[in-house]
Amino acid sequence: MVTMQQTVLHLKESKMGHILRIQSAALKAIHDYMYENCVVQAMPVMLSPETDPLNHPHFDASVEYYGQRLHLTKSMIMHKQLALLNDGFDKIYIMSPNVRLEQGELGASGRHLFEFTQVDIELKDKTKKEFKELVDGMIVKVFEFVKKECSDDLTALGRRLEVPKLPLKIFESEELKAKYGDDFEKVMSETERDPFWVLNFRREFYDREDKERKGYYHNYDMFWPEGYGEALSGGEREWEYQEIIRKMMERRTNMDAYKRYLEAATQGLIPQTVGGGLGIERMVRFLTGQSHVRDISLFPRVPGEKIAF
Ligand code: ASN
């Protein structure tokens, strides 16, 4: 149990000013970069009849409102896809708050909060290669801007940042697994010097599986180096009704929970898109060199912990 007194001490920590200045600079760099690249910003939704299923255990977070069950957003994946039905723009991003009531064991990972924000990006008629190029550029822009604007804050925190060299490296998950075993993400994150990408993970129904090469997924994660672990995940998306249904059946997804999305899919209304979400708190943890996302968050929601405020 976190007490009110501990919360006050946490809020008054002297390093918080340095951390929030670095966070502000990083967010400004992201917004500027998106604007320069014609990626339009959409506002988040926090309640919806359908949301990301998530592929790992978690508790329900939904409310009843006028006879309708509404779920707190786990990710805006399906909203991002549908937003791109509009012909007037083909790239969007959202500073999207997510609520994922995950199990208490994750509290020790250093990377999990049950309430967090991701910068969620989606591009229409683009490939994973084009998505990676956009994100690579964004990462460099963030590092350059933070180094330029916040050198005193970085020094105060004892943090040295190197601007990553582009293009960021790409690895195949199968090759890494063969080399390092199931713990490959951890090993790679600890040994690489720059952020890097890993391709092909078996995940949600909405990430595109290769039709000729079953079991190969056109999705990816990006990782922070120095052992900071996962930074972003995303992929090219399924858009065909038959594929979506097949993948849902394989994953035993409750299709009733996705009837509106499936209705759109039957009408061919899911655009062909690619995208991903980058965790803001995880990025700030890395930029500031802190050991837990709790340290960079004013009001941390750590899985398994009771909240004081
Ligand atoms: N934002 C992720 C994506 O675009 C989905 C997620 O957060 N689960 O793929």
Tab-separated table of C-alpha atoms and ligand atoms in Angstrom:
chain	number	residue	atom	x	y	z
A	1	MET	CA	0.000	0.000	0.000
A	2	VAL	CA	1.409	3.379	-1.005
A	3	THR	CA	0.589	5.931	1.715
A	4	MET	CA	-0.355	9.573	1.186
A	5	GLN	CA	2.902	10.561	2.901
A	6	GLN	CA	4.952	8.488	0.442
A	7	THR	CA	3.022	10.094	-2.415
A	8	VAL	CA	3.858	13.588	-1.139
A	9	LEU	CA	7.560	12.658	-0.853
A	10	HIS	CA	7.489	11.264	-4.378
A	11	LEU	CA	5.841	14.438	-5.737
A	12	LYS	CA	8.471	16.602	-4.021
A	13	GLU	CA	11.470	14.641	-5.346
A	14	SER	CA	14.083	17.074	-6.637
A	15	LYS	CA	14.752	15.096	-9.817
A	16	MET	CA	11.114	15.456	-10.958
A	17	GLY	CA	11.715	18.894	-12.511
A	18	HIS	CA	14.559	17.531	-14.658
A	19	ILE	CA	12.435	14.577	-15.693
A	20	LEU	CA	9.387	16.636	-16.635
A	21	ARG	CA	11.483	19.124	-18.624
A	22	ILE	CA	12.992	16.230	-20.590
A	23	GLN	CA	9.514	14.760	-21.075
A	24	SER	CA	8.197	18.139	-22.317
A	25	ALA	CA	11.059	18.452	-24.798
A	26	ALA	CA	10.538	14.898	-26.055
A	27	LEU	CA	6.801	15.477	-26.523
A	28	LYS	CA	7.397	18.748	-28.344
A	29	ALA	CA	9.880	16.995	-30.652
A	30	ILE	CA	7.281	14.307	-31.419
A	31	HIS	CA	4.500	16.834	-32.143
A	32	ASP	CA	6.803	18.935	-34.343
A	33	TYR	CA	8.029	15.856	-36.205
A	34	MET	CA	4.477	14.669	-36.861
A	35	TYR	CA	3.459	18.104	-38.080
A	36	GLU	CA	6.465	18.283	-40.426
A	37	ASN	CA	5.581	14.845	-41.804
A	38	CYS	CA	1.863	15.626	-42.326
A	39	VAL	CA	0.766	13.132	-39.672
A	40	VAL	CA	-2.422	14.690	-38.273
A	41	GLN	CA	-3.246	14.491	-34.583
A	42	ALA	CA	-6.551	12.973	-33.473
A	43	MET	CA	-7.975	13.208	-29.964
A	44	PRO	CA	-8.155	10.083	-27.827
A	45	VAL	CA	-11.271	8.160	-26.901
A	46	MET	CA	-11.338	6.621	-23.435
A	47	LEU	CA	-14.616	4.674	-23.482
A	48	SER	CA	-15.834	2.417	-26.238
A	49	PRO	CA	-18.022	-0.668	-26.762
A	50	GLU	CA	-15.041	-2.391	-28.430
A	51	THR	CA	-11.350	-2.160	-27.594
A	52	ASP	CA	-8.096	-4.064	-28.061
A	53	PRO	CA	-8.445	-7.623	-26.683
A	54	LEU	CA	-4.784	-7.718	-25.446
A	55	ASN	CA	-3.088	-11.067	-25.678
A	56	HIS	CA	-2.239	-11.506	-22.023
A	57	PRO	CA	-4.166	-11.839	-18.732
A	58	HIS	CA	-5.839	-8.745	-17.291
A	59	PHE	CA	-8.923	-7.705	-15.333
A	60	ASP	CA	-12.029	-6.147	-16.805
A	61	ALA	CA	-12.238	-2.342	-16.873
A	62	SER	CA	-15.675	-1.438	-18.150
A	63	VAL	CA	-18.695	0.557	-17.043
A	64	GLU	CA	-22.378	0.457	-17.843
A	65	TYR	CA	-23.781	3.669	-19.302
A	66	TYR	CA	-27.394	3.996	-20.459
A	67	GLY	CA	-27.680	0.273	-20.928
A	68	GLN	CA	-24.445	-0.032	-22.906
A	69	ARG	CA	-21.225	-1.655	-21.713
A	70	LEU	CA	-18.263	0.636	-22.413
A	71	HIS	CA	-14.642	-0.446	-22.015
A	72	LEU	CA	-11.785	1.786	-20.974
A	73	THR	CA	-9.336	1.957	-23.865
A	74	LYS	CA	-6.631	-0.737	-23.880
A	75	SER	CA	-5.404	0.631	-27.178
A	76	MET	CA	-7.028	2.623	-29.956
A	77	ILE	CA	-5.986	0.115	-32.608
A	78	MET	CA	-9.443	-0.308	-34.131
A	79	HIS	CA	-10.265	3.389	-33.868
A	80	LYS	CA	-7.018	4.235	-35.651
A	81	GLN	CA	-7.927	1.893	-38.483
A	82	LEU	CA	-11.444	3.248	-38.870
A	83	ALA	CA	-10.281	6.873	-38.619
A	84	LEU	CA	-8.336	6.285	-41.824
A	85	LEU	CA	-11.587	5.670	-43.710
A	86	ASN	CA	-11.532	9.422	-44.270
A	87	ASP	CA	-10.020	10.289	-47.650
A	88	GLY	CA	-8.793	13.685	-46.474
A	89	PHE	CA	-5.751	12.357	-44.582
A	90	ASP	CA	-3.684	9.200	-44.619
A	91	LYS	CA	-1.509	9.435	-41.493
A	92	ILE	CA	-2.706	9.959	-37.936
A	93	TYR	CA	-1.349	9.895	-34.407
A	94	ILE	CA	-2.964	10.121	-31.007
A	95	MET	CA	-1.519	10.737	-27.550
A	96	SER	CA	-3.631	7.906	-26.274
A	97	PRO	CA	-4.184	7.124	-22.582
A	98	ASN	CA	-4.627	3.388	-22.044
A	99	VAL	CA	-5.941	1.481	-19.033
A	100	ARG	CA	-4.795	-2.121	-18.737
A	101	LEU	CA	-5.552	-3.754	-15.409
A	102	GLU	CA	-2.697	-6.231	-15.622
A	103	GLN	CA	-1.577	-8.714	-13.020
A	104	GLY	CA	0.495	-7.648	-10.025
A	105	GLU	CA	3.607	-9.627	-11.053
A	106	LEU	CA	4.229	-7.057	-13.808
A	107	GLY	CA	4.736	-4.337	-11.191
A	108	ALA	CA	8.372	-5.401	-10.801
A	109	SER	CA	9.237	-5.234	-14.514
A	110	GLY	CA	10.105	-1.535	-14.348
A	111	ARG	CA	8.134	-1.026	-17.589
A	112	HIS	CA	4.487	-1.493	-16.634
A	113	LEU	CA	1.864	0.951	-15.428
A	114	PHE	CA	-1.794	0.000	-15.512
A	115	GLU	CA	-2.556	3.497	-16.740
A	116	PHE	CA	-0.131	4.953	-19.266
A	117	THR	CA	0.023	6.897	-22.523
A	118	GLN	CA	1.214	5.762	-25.901
A	119	VAL	CA	1.812	7.802	-29.000
A	120	ASP	CA	-0.289	5.667	-31.309
A	121	ILE	CA	0.413	6.066	-35.027
A	122	GLU	CA	-1.350	4.629	-38.095
A	123	LEU	CA	-0.580	5.090	-41.812
A	124	LYS	CA	-2.838	4.173	-44.735
A	125	ASP	CA	-1.560	2.246	-47.779
A	126	LYS	CA	1.968	2.078	-46.375
A	127	THR	CA	4.279	-0.815	-45.464
A	128	LYS	CA	6.188	-1.754	-42.326
A	129	LYS	CA	9.333	-0.420	-44.032
A	130	GLU	CA	7.766	3.030	-44.422
A	131	PHE	CA	6.473	2.940	-40.847
A	132	LYS	CA	9.936	2.067	-39.546
A	133	GLU	CA	11.495	4.947	-41.493
A	134	LEU	CA	9.001	7.385	-39.999
A	135	VAL	CA	9.667	6.161	-36.447
A	136	ASP	CA	13.462	6.030	-36.928
A	137	GLY	CA	13.349	9.700	-37.893
A	138	MET	CA	11.164	10.521	-34.908
A	139	ILE	CA	13.570	8.833	-32.486
A	140	VAL	CA	16.546	10.782	-33.811
A	141	LYS	CA	14.580	14.026	-33.642
A	142	VAL	CA	13.629	13.343	-30.002
A	143	PHE	CA	17.223	12.555	-28.982
A	144	GLU	CA	18.644	15.593	-30.795
A	145	PHE	CA	16.079	17.963	-29.329
A	146	VAL	CA	16.368	16.624	-25.780
A	147	LYS	CA	20.171	16.825	-25.948
A	148	LYS	CA	20.022	20.384	-27.256
A	149	GLU	CA	17.326	21.716	-24.920
A	150	CYS	CA	17.928	19.734	-21.747
A	151	SER	CA	21.679	19.301	-21.405
A	152	ASP	CA	21.637	20.686	-17.824
A	153	ASP	CA	18.792	18.366	-16.848
A	154	LEU	CA	20.577	15.363	-18.350
A	155	THR	CA	23.773	16.289	-16.485
A	156	ALA	CA	21.870	16.698	-13.221
A	157	LEU	CA	20.461	13.202	-13.677
A	158	GLY	CA	23.880	11.810	-14.631
A	159	ARG	CA	22.502	10.717	-18.002
A	160	ARG	CA	24.563	10.606	-21.191
A	161	LEU	CA	22.575	10.175	-24.394
A	162	GLU	CA	24.013	9.262	-27.780
A	163	VAL	CA	21.919	10.117	-30.833
A	164	PRO	CA	21.206	6.732	-32.498
A	165	LYS	CA	22.688	6.019	-35.924
A	166	LEU	CA	20.170	5.427	-38.720
A	167	PRO	CA	18.838	3.179	-40.013
A	168	LEU	CA	18.143	1.424	-36.723
A	169	LYS	CA	19.046	-2.267	-36.942
A	170	ILE	CA	16.408	-4.890	-37.750
A	171	PHE	CA	16.428	-8.486	-36.492
A	172	GLU	CA	14.149	-11.471	-37.079
A	173	SER	CA	12.643	-12.911	-33.889
A	174	GLU	CA	13.140	-16.525	-35.081
A	175	GLU	CA	16.856	-16.015	-35.597
A	176	LEU	CA	17.254	-14.336	-32.216
A	177	LYS	CA	15.322	-17.113	-30.508
A	178	ALA	CA	17.537	-19.765	-32.132
A	179	LYS	CA	20.618	-17.886	-30.938
A	180	TYR	CA	19.621	-16.709	-27.448
A	181	GLY	CA	16.556	-18.740	-26.485
A	182	ASP	CA	13.238	-17.413	-25.177
A	183	ASP	CA	14.944	-14.577	-23.302
A	184	PHE	CA	16.239	-13.010	-26.519
A	185	GLU	CA	14.482	-9.676	-25.966
A	186	LYS	CA	16.252	-9.178	-22.659
A	187	VAL	CA	19.641	-10.304	-23.982
A	188	MET	CA	19.397	-8.078	-27.046
A	189	SER	CA	18.175	-5.052	-25.115
A	190	GLU	CA	21.124	-5.444	-22.735
A	191	THR	CA	23.739	-5.796	-25.483
A	192	GLU	CA	22.623	-3.386	-28.236
A	193	ARG	CA	23.853	0.220	-28.094
A	194	ASP	CA	21.067	1.882	-30.100
A	195	PRO	CA	17.303	1.268	-30.239
A	196	PHE	CA	16.569	-1.663	-32.598
A	197	TRP	CA	13.669	-3.474	-34.249
A	198	VAL	CA	12.623	-7.112	-34.076
A	199	LEU	CA	10.203	-8.531	-36.662
A	200	ASN	CA	7.537	-11.227	-36.491
A	201	PHE	CA	5.636	-11.991	-33.263
A	202	ARG	CA	2.528	-14.143	-32.914
A	203	ARG	CA	0.096	-11.649	-31.432
A	204	GLU	CA	-3.391	-10.196	-31.832
A	205	PHE	CA	-5.791	-11.037	-34.658
A	206	TYR	CA	-5.301	-7.618	-36.226
A	207	ASP	CA	-1.586	-7.952	-37.073
A	208	ARG	CA	-1.162	-9.251	-40.654
A	209	GLU	CA	-0.069	-12.831	-41.156
A	210	ASP	CA	1.613	-13.711	-44.448
A	211	LYS	CA	-0.806	-15.721	-46.595
A	212	GLU	CA	1.967	-17.667	-48.347
A	213	ARG	CA	4.031	-18.162	-45.246
A	214	LYS	CA	1.663	-19.114	-42.423
A	215	GLY	CA	3.024	-18.289	-39.006
A	216	TYR	CA	5.004	-15.291	-40.293
A	217	TYR	CA	3.571	-12.018	-39.031
A	218	HIS	CA	4.280	-8.623	-40.602
A	219	ASN	CA	4.591	-6.981	-37.220
A	220	TYR	CA	7.393	-5.757	-35.000
A	221	ASP	CA	8.582	-4.366	-31.715
A	222	MET	CA	11.137	-1.644	-31.225
A	223	PHE	CA	13.366	-1.941	-28.149
A	224	TRP	CA	15.406	0.489	-26.111
A	225	PRO	CA	19.028	-0.547	-25.489
A	226	GLU	CA	20.841	-0.723	-22.102
A	227	GLY	CA	18.327	-3.298	-20.870
A	228	TYR	CA	15.347	-0.912	-20.982
A	229	GLY	CA	13.306	-3.382	-23.048
A	230	GLU	CA	10.239	-2.913	-25.223
A	231	ALA	CA	9.528	0.590	-26.535
A	232	LEU	CA	6.967	0.190	-29.332
A	233	SER	CA	4.844	-2.508	-30.882
A	234	GLY	CA	2.797	-2.569	-34.036
A	235	GLY	CA	2.417	-4.077	-37.448
A	236	GLU	CA	0.759	-4.163	-40.820
A	237	ARG	CA	-2.930	-4.952	-40.307
A	238	GLU	CA	-5.397	-7.533	-41.500
A	239	TRP	CA	-8.204	-5.922	-43.480
A	240	GLU	CA	-10.026	-8.892	-45.044
A	241	TYR	CA	-13.028	-10.244	-43.167
A	242	GLN	CA	-12.110	-13.917	-43.774
A	243	GLU	CA	-8.597	-13.460	-42.398
A	244	ILE	CA	-9.832	-11.535	-39.363
A	245	ILE	CA	-12.390	-14.237	-38.568
A	246	ARG	CA	-9.849	-17.023	-39.041
A	247	LYS	CA	-7.386	-15.331	-36.720
A	248	MET	CA	-10.085	-14.646	-34.125
A	249	MET	CA	-11.083	-18.320	-34.150
A	250	GLU	CA	-7.463	-19.402	-33.720
A	251	ARG	CA	-7.178	-17.098	-30.708
A	252	ARG	CA	-10.582	-18.042	-29.314
A	253	THR	CA	-11.570	-14.371	-29.390
A	254	ASN	CA	-15.103	-13.655	-28.206
A	255	MET	CA	-16.483	-12.456	-31.538
A	256	ASP	CA	-19.541	-11.019	-29.900
A	257	ALA	CA	-17.249	-8.401	-28.348
A	258	TYR	CA	-16.215	-7.271	-31.872
A	259	LYS	CA	-19.501	-7.284	-33.738
A	260	ARG	CA	-19.273	-3.681	-34.929
A	261	TYR	CA	-15.677	-4.106	-36.089
A	262	LEU	CA	-16.624	-7.339	-37.872
A	263	GLU	CA	-19.618	-5.643	-39.441
A	264	ALA	CA	-17.266	-3.011	-40.879
A	265	ALA	CA	-14.944	-5.783	-42.085
A	266	THR	CA	-17.770	-7.667	-43.874
A	267	GLN	CA	-18.488	-4.475	-45.787
A	268	GLY	CA	-14.828	-4.101	-46.782
A	269	LEU	CA	-14.510	-0.996	-44.637
A	270	ILE	CA	-11.222	-1.768	-42.888
A	271	PRO	CA	-8.519	0.270	-44.659
A	272	GLN	CA	-5.100	-1.254	-45.395
A	273	THR	CA	-2.906	0.282	-42.758
A	274	VAL	CA	0.286	-0.122	-40.761
A	275	GLY	CA	1.101	1.380	-37.400
A	276	GLY	CA	2.237	1.037	-33.856
A	277	GLY	CA	2.310	2.588	-30.416
A	278	LEU	CA	5.314	3.921	-28.497
A	279	GLY	CA	5.002	4.055	-24.712
A	280	ILE	CA	5.636	7.615	-23.500
A	281	GLU	CA	6.539	6.673	-19.921
A	282	ARG	CA	8.957	4.007	-21.154
A	283	MET	CA	10.589	6.506	-23.484
A	284	VAL	CA	10.983	9.058	-20.667
A	285	ARG	CA	12.354	6.359	-18.368
A	286	PHE	CA	15.008	5.615	-20.985
A	287	LEU	CA	15.818	9.245	-21.816
A	288	THR	CA	16.239	10.090	-18.137
A	289	GLY	CA	17.987	6.831	-17.202
A	290	GLN	CA	15.575	5.904	-14.391
A	291	SER	CA	15.124	2.339	-13.217
A	292	HIS	CA	11.309	2.158	-13.093
A	293	VAL	CA	8.471	3.970	-14.898
A	294	ARG	CA	7.252	4.769	-11.381
A	295	ASP	CA	10.234	7.151	-11.030
A	296	ILE	CA	9.222	9.338	-13.978
A	297	SER	CA	5.484	9.388	-13.365
A	298	LEU	CA	3.938	11.966	-11.010
A	299	PHE	CA	1.050	9.658	-10.119
A	300	PRO	CA	2.305	6.162	-10.943
A	301	ARG	CA	-0.197	3.329	-11.352
A	302	VAL	CA	1.981	0.276	-10.768
A	303	PRO	CA	0.301	-3.115	-11.349
A	304	GLY	CA	-0.713	-4.759	-8.100
A	305	GLU	CA	-0.232	-1.621	-5.954
A	306	LYS	CA	-2.972	0.267	-4.164
A	307	ILE	CA	-3.025	3.932	-5.122
A	308	ALA	CA	-2.792	6.661	-2.484
A	309	PHE	CA	-3.858	9.451	-4.808
B	1	ASN	N1	-0.687	0.417	-30.390
B	1	ASN	C1	-0.461	-0.941	-30.780
B	1	ASN	C2	-0.493	-1.059	-32.274
B	1	ASN	O1	-0.710	-0.086	-32.936
B	1	ASN	C3	-1.465	-1.865	-30.195
B	1	ASN	C4	-1.307	-2.024	-28.708
B	1	ASN	O2	-0.906	-1.143	-28.006
B	1	ASN	N2	-1.672	-3.166	-28.208
B	1	ASN	O3	-0.278	-2.141	-32.780
